[in-house]
mmCIF file of C-alpha atoms in Angstrom:
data_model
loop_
_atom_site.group_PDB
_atom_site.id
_atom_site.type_symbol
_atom_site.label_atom_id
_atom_site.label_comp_id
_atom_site.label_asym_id
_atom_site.label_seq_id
_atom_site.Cartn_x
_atom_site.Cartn_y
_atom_site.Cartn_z
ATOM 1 C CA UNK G 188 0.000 0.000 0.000
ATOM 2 C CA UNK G 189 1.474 3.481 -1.300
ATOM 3 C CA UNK G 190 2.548 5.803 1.845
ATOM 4 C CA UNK G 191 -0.075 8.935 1.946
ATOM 5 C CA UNK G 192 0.977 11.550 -0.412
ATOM 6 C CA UNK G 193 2.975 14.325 1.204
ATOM 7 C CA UNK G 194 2.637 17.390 -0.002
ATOM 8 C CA UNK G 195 5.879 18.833 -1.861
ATOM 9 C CA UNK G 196 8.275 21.305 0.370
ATOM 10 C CA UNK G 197 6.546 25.122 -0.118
ATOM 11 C CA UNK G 198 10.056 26.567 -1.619
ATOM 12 C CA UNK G 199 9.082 24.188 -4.741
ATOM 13 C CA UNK G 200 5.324 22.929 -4.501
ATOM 14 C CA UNK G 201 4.561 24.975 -7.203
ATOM 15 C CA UNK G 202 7.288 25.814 -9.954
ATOM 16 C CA UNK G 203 9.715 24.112 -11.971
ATOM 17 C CA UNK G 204 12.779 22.087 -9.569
ATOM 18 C CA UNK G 205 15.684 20.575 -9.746
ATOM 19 C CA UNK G 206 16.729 16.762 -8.502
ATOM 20 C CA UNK G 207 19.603 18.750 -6.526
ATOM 21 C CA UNK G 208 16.707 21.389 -5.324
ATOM 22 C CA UNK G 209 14.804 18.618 -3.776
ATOM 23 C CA UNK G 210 17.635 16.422 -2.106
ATOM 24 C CA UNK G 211 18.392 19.861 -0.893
ATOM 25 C CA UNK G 212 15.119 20.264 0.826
ATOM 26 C CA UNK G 213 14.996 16.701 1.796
ATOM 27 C CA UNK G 214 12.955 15.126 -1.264
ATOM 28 C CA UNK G 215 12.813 11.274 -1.572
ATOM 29 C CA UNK G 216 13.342 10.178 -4.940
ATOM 30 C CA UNK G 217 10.262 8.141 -4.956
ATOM 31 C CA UNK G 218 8.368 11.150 -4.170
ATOM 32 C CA UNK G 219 9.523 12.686 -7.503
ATOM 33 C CA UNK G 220 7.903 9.332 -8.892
ATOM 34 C CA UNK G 221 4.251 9.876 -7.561
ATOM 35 C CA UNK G 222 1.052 11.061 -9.846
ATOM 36 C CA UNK G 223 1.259 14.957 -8.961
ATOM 37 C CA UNK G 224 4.707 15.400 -10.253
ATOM 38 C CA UNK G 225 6.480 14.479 -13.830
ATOM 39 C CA UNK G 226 10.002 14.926 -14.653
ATOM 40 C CA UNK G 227 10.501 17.428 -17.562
ATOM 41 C CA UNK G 228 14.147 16.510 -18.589
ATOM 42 C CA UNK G 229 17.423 15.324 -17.110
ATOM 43 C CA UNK G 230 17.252 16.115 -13.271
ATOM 44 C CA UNK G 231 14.406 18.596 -13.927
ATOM 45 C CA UNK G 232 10.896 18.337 -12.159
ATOM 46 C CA UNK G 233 7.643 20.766 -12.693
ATOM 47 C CA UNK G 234 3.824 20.192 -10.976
ATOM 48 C CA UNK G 235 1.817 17.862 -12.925
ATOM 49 C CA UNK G 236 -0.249 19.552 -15.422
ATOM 50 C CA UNK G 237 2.205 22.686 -15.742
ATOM 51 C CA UNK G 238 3.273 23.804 -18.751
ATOM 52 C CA UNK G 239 6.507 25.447 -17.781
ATOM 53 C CA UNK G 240 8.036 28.622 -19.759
ATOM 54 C CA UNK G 241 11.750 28.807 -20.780
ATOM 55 C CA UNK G 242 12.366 31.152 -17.860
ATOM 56 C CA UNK G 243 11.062 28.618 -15.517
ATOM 57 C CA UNK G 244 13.048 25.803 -16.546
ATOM 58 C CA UNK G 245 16.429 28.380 -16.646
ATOM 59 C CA UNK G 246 15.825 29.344 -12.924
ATOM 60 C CA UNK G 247 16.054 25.734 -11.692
ATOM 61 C CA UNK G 248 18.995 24.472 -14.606
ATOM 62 C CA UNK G 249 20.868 27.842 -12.788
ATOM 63 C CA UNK G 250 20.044 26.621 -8.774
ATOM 64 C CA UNK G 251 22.683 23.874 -9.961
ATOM 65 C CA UNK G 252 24.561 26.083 -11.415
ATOM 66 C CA UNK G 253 24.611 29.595 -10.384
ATOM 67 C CA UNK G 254 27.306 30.808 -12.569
ATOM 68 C CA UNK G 255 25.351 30.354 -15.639
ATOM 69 C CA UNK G 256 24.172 33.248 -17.369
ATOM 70 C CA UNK G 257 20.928 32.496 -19.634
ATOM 71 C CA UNK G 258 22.109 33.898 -23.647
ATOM 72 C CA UNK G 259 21.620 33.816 -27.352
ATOM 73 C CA UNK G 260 18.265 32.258 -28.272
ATOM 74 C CA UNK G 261 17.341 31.109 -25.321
ATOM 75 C CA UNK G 262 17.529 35.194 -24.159
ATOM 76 C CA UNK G 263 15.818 36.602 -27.233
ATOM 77 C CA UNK G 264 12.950 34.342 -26.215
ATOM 78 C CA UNK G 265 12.315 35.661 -22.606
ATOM 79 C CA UNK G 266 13.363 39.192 -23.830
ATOM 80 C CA UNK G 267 10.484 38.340 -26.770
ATOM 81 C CA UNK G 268 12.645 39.901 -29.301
ATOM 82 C CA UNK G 269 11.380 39.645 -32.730
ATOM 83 C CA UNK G 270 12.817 36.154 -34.006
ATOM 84 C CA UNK G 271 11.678 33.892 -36.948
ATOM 85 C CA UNK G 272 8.923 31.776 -36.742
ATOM 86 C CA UNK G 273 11.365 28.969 -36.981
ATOM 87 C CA UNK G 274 13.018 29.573 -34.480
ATOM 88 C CA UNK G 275 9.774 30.469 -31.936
ATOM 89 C CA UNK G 276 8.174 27.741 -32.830
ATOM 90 C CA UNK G 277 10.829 25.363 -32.320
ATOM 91 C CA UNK G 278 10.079 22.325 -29.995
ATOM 92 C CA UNK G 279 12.331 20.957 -27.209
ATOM 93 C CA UNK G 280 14.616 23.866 -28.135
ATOM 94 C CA UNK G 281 17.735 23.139 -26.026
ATOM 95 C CA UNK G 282 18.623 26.575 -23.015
ATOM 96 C CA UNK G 283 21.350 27.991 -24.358
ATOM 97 C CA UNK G 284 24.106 29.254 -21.212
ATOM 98 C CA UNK G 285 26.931 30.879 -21.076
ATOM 99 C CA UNK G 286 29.451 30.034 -18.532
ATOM 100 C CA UNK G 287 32.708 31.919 -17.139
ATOM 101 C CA UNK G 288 36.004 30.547 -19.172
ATOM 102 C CA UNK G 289 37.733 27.748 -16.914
ATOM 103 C CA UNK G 290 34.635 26.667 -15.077
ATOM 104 C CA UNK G 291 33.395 23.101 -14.867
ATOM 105 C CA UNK G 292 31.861 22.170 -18.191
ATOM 106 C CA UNK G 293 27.795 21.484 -18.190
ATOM 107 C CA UNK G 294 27.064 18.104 -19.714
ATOM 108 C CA UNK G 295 23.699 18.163 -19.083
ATOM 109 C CA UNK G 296 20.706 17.028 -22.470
ATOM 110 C CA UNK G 297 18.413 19.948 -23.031
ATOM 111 C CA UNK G 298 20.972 22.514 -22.287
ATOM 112 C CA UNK G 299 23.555 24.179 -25.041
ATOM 113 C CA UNK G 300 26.576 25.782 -23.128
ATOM 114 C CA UNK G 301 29.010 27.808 -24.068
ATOM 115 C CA UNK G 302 32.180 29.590 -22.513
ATOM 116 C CA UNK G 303 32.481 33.098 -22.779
ATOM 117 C CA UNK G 304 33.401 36.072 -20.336
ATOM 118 C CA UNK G 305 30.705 38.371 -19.838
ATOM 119 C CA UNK G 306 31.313 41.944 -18.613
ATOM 120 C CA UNK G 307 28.818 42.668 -15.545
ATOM 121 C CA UNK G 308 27.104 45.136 -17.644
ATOM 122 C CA UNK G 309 26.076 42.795 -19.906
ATOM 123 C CA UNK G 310 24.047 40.829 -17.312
ATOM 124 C CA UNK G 311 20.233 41.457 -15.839
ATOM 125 C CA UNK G 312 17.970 39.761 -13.916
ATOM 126 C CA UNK G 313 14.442 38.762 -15.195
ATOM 127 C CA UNK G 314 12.869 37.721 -11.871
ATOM 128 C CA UNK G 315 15.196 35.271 -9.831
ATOM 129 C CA UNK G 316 17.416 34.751 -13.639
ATOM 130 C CA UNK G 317 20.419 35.738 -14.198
ATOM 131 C CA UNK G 318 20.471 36.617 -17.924
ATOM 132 C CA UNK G 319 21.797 38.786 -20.629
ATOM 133 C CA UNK G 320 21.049 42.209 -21.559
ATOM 134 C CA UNK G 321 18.673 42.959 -24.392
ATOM 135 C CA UNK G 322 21.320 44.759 -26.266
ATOM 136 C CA UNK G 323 23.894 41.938 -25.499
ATOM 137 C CA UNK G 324 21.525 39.369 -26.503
ATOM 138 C CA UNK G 325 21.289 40.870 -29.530
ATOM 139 C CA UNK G 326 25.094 40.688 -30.327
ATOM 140 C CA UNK G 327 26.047 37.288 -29.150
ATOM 141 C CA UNK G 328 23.291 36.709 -31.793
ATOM 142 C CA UNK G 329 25.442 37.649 -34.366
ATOM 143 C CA UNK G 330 27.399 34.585 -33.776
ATOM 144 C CA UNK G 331 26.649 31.802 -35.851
ATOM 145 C CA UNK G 332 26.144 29.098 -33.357
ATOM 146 C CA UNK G 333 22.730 31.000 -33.383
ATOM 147 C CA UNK G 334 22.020 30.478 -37.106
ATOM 148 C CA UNK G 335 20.059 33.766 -37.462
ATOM 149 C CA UNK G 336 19.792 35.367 -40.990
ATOM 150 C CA UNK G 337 21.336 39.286 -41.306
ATOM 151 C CA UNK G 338 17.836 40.282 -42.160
ATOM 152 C CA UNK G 339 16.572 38.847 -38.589
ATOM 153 C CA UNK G 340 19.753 40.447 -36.742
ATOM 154 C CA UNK G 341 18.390 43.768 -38.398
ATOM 155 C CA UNK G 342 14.969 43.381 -37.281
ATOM 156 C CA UNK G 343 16.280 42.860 -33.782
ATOM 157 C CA UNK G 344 18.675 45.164 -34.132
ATOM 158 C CA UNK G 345 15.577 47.645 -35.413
ATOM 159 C CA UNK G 346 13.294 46.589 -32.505
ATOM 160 C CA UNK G 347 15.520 47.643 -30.061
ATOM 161 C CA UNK G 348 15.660 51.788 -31.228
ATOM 162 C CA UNK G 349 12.667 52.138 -32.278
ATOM 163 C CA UNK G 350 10.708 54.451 -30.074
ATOM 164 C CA UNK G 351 8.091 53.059 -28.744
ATOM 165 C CA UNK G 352 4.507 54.084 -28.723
ATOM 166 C CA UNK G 353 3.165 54.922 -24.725
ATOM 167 C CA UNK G 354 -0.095 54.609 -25.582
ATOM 168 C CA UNK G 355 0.622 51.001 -26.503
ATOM 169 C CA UNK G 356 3.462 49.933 -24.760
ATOM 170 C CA UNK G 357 2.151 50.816 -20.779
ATOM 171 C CA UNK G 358 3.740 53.945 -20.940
ATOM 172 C CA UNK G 359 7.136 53.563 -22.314
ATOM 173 C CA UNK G 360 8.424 56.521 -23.490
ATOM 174 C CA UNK G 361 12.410 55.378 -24.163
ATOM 175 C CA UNK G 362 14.077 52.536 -26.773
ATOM 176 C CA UNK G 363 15.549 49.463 -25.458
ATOM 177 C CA UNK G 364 18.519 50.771 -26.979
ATOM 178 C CA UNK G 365 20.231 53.532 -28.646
ATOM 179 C CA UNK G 366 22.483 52.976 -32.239
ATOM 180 C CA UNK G 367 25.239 54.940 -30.660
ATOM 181 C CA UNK G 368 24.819 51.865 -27.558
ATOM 182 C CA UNK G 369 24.783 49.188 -29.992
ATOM 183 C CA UNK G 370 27.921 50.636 -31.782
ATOM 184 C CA UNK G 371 29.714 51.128 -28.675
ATOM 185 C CA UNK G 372 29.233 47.477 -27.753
ATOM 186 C CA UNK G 373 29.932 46.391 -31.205
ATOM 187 C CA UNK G 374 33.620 48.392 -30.656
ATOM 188 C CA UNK G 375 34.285 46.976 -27.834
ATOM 189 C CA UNK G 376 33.574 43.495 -29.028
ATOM 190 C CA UNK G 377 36.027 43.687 -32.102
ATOM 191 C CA UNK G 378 38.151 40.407 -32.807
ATOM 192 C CA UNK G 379 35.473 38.184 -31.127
ATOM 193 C CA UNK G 380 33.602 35.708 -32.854
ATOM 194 C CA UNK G 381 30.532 37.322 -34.891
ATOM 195 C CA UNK G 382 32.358 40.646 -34.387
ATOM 196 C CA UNK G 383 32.374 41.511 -38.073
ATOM 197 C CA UNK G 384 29.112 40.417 -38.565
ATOM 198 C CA UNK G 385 27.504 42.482 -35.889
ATOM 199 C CA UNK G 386 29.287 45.623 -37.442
ATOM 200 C CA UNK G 387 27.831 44.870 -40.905
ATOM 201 C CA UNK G 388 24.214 44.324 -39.870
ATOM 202 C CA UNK G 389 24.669 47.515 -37.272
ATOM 203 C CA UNK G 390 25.353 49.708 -40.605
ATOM 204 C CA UNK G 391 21.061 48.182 -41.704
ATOM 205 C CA UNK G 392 19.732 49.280 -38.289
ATOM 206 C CA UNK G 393 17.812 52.332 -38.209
ATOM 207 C CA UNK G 394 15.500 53.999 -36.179
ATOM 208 C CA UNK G 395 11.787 54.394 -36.710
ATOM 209 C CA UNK G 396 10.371 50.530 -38.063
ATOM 210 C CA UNK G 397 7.841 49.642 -35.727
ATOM 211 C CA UNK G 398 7.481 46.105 -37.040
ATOM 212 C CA UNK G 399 9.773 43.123 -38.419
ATOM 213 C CA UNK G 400 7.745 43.442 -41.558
ATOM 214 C CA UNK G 401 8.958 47.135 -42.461
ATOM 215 C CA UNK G 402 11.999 46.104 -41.798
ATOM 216 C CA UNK G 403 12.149 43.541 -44.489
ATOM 217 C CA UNK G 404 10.252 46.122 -46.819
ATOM 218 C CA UNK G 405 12.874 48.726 -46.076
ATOM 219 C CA UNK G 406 16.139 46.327 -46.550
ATOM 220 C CA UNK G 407 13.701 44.835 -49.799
ATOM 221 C CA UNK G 408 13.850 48.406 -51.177
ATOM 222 C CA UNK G 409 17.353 49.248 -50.917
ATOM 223 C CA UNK G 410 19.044 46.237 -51.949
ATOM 224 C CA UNK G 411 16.810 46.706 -55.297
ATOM 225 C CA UNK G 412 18.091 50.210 -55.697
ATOM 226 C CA UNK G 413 15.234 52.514 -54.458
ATOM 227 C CA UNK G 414 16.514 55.531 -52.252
ATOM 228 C CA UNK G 415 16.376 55.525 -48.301
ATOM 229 C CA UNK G 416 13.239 56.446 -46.934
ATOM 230 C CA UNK G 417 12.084 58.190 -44.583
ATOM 231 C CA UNK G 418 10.322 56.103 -41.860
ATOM 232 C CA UNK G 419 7.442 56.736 -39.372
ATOM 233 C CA UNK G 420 8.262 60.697 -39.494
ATOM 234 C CA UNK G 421 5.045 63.227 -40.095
ATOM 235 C CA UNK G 422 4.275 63.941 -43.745
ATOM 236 C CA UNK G 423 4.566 67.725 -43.728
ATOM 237 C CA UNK G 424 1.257 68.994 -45.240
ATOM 238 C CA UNK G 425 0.682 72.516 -46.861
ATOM 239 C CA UNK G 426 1.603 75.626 -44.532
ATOM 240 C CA UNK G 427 4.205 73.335 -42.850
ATOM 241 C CA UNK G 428 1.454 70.948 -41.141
ATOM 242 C CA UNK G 429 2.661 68.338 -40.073
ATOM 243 C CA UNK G 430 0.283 64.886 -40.821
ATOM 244 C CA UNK G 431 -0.223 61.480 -39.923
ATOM 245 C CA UNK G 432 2.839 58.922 -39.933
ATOM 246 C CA UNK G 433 3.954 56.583 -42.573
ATOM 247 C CA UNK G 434 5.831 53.979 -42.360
ATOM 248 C CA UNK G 435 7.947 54.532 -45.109
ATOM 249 C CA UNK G 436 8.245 58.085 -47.213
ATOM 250 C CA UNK G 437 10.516 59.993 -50.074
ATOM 251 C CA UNK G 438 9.122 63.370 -49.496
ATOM 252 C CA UNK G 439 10.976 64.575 -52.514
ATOM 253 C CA UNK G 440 8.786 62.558 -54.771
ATOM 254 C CA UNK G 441 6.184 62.860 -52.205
ATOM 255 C CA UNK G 442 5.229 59.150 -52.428
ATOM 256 C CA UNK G 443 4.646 57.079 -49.318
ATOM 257 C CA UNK G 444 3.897 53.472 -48.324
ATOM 258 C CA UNK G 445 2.451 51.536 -45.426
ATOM 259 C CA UNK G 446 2.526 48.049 -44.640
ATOM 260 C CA UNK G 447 -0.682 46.763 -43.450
ATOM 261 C CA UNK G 448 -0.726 43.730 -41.329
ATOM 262 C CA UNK G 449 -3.319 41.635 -39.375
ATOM 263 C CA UNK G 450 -4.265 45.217 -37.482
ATOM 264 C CA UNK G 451 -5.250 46.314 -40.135
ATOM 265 C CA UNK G 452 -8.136 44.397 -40.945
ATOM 266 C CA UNK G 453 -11.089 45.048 -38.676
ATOM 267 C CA UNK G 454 -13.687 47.773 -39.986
ATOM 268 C CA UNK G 455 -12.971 50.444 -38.283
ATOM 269 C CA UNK G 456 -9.055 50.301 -39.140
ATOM 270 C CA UNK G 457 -10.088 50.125 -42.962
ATOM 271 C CA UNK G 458 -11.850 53.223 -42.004
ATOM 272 C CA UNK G 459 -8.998 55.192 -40.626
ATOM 273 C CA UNK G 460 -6.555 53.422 -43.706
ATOM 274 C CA UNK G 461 -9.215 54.905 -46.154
ATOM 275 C CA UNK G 462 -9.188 58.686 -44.899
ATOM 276 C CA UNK G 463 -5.737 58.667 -44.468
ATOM 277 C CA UNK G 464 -5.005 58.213 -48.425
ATOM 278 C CA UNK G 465 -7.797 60.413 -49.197
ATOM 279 C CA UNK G 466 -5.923 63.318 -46.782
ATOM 280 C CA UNK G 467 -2.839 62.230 -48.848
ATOM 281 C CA UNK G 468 -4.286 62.614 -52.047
ATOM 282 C CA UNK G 469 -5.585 66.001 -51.666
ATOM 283 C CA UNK G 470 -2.363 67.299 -50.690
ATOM 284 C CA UNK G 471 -1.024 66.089 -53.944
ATOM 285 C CA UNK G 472 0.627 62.965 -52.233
ATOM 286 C CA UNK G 473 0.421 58.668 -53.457
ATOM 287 C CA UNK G 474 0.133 56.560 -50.868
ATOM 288 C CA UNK G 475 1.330 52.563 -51.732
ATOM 289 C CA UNK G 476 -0.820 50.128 -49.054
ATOM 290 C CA UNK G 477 1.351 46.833 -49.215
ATOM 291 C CA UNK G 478 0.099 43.700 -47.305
ATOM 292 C CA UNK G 479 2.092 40.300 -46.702
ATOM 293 C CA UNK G 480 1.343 38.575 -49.949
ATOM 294 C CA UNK G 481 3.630 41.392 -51.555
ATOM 295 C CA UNK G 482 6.395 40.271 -49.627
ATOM 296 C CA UNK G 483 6.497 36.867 -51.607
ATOM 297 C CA UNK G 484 9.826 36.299 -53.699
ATOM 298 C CA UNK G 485 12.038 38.488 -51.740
ATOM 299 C CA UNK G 486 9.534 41.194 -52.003
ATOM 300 C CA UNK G 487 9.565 41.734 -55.855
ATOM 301 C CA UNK G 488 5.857 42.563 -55.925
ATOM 302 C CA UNK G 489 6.520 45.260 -53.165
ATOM 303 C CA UNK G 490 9.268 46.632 -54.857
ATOM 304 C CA UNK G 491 7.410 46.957 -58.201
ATOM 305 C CA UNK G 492 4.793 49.035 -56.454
ATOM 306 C CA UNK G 493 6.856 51.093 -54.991
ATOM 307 C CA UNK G 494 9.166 51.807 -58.023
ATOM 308 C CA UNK G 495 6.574 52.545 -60.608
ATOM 309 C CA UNK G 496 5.253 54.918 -58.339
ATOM 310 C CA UNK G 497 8.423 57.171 -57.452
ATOM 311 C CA UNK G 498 9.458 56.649 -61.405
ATOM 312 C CA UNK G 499 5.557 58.400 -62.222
ATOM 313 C CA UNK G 500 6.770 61.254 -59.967
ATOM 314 C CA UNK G 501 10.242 61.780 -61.620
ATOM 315 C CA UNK G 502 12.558 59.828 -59.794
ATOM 316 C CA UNK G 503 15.042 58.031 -61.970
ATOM 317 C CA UNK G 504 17.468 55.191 -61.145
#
């Protein structure tokens, strides 16, 4: 006959543990073997029925081993920076760590480590984990143990200076980051691995895309020979007044374009879309509305758009 069911210590009744955790607190290993606890991976224990987040599972793997500094994907995650669909929806992706050179090595499945010094700037704490900084995530990134595309290192990179929108974003009024702050870091990296990359995708970044989507419309653009626009910056109307905000503009040509995505589809939004280009067209302006089916083929149909209509107001390759 099974002994009565004792309730798990309080420190870890209800959150991801580790093996260690629970010797620690006096644990059986049997008791880790009855109905309201499974084991989630090697040494690691949850409540049965959880479904336990990255961050959860990184706060017991670092109770074993302090000195462990959550990184690279595994980082981007928790810091929900803007990574491919690939790589978000990704299952049984291993925790990627960081550990200080000339510590003991982690040989433990579900875990990627690697061995890197990390200046104490470069580590935060999300809740009890120790972890790297937004703007450090973003350059280890650039190395190519984390098999991320220039174009997603520029959305990141864009994502971090763009200024945010208080009204959406519970008030935040500053970027997660500055370009001069991502080039200083970039400096100060030089002749480590992914160094040269970082510098080449920090020369894309630019302030003002508010979504991963104009960033691929903006890089789309240039790389087919259209000229730098402006982005998310007031059309000035007539009598220097200025208007609303699109996402990307050449106010010499006085053409703009906006990307619509899945916000943009409810009635009311239409709405807005619609008197928008109407207060555009009376002020002598074209507006280009793109959606995601012109971003098929690296773009091309985008770009057509959006050359035809600067070459119909006199620009010229």
């Amino acid at each position: 006959m099974p002994h009565p069911l004792l309730p798990l210590p309080a420190p870890i009744a209800d959150r991801v543990f580790s093996l260690a955790e629970a010797r620690d607190l006096g644990v059986q290993p049997e008791r880790l073997r009855r109905r309201d606890v499974r084991r989630i991976g090697p040494g690691l224990y949850a409540p049965a029925g959880a479904v336990p987040s990255e961050l959860a599972i990184a706060a017991a793997l670092q109770h074993d081993r302090p000195d462990a500094v959550v990184s690279r994907l595994s980082a981007a995650r928790i810091w929900e920076l803007p990574l491919p669909r690939s790589v978000l929806q990704k299952q049984d992706a291993p925790v990627d760590l960081t550990l200080p050179p000339g510590s003991r090595r982690l040989r433990r499945a579900g875990t990627r480590a690697r061995f890197a010094r990390l200046p104490p700037t470069s580590i935060t704490t999300v809740g009890p984990v120790r972890i790297t900084t937004r703007v450090q995530t973003w350059r280890d990134l650039a190395g190519a143990d984390a098999h991320l595309s220039d174009l997603a290192l520029t959305q990141i990179g864009d994502h971090l200076v763009r200024s945010p929108r208080p009204w959406a974003e519970n008030g935040r009024t500053d970027p997660w980051a500055t370009l001069e702050g991502l080039a200083h870091l970039v400096a100060s990296s030089r002749g480590r691995p992914g160094a040269v990359r970082a510098a080449r995708v920090l020369d894309q970044v630019r302030v003002g895309a508010d979504s991963p989507r104009e960033t691929e419309l903006r890089l789309r653009l240039l790389a087919a020979g259209i000229p730098e626009p402006l982005l998310n910056v007031p059309v000035i109307g007539p009598h220097g007044r200025p208007m609303h905000e699109p996402d990307l503009q050449w106010p010499q040509w006085q053409v703009a374009a906006e990307y619509e995505g899945a916000d943009h589809r409810t009635a009311a939004q239409v709405r807005r879309d619609i008197d928008r280009a109407e207060r555009l067209r009376r002020i002598g302006w074209t507006e280009i509305r793109l959606m995601n089916d012109h971003m098929h083929d690296r773009g091309r149909e985008a770009v057509d758009r959006v050359r035809r209509a600067l070459a119909e107001r006199g620009w010229q390759p």
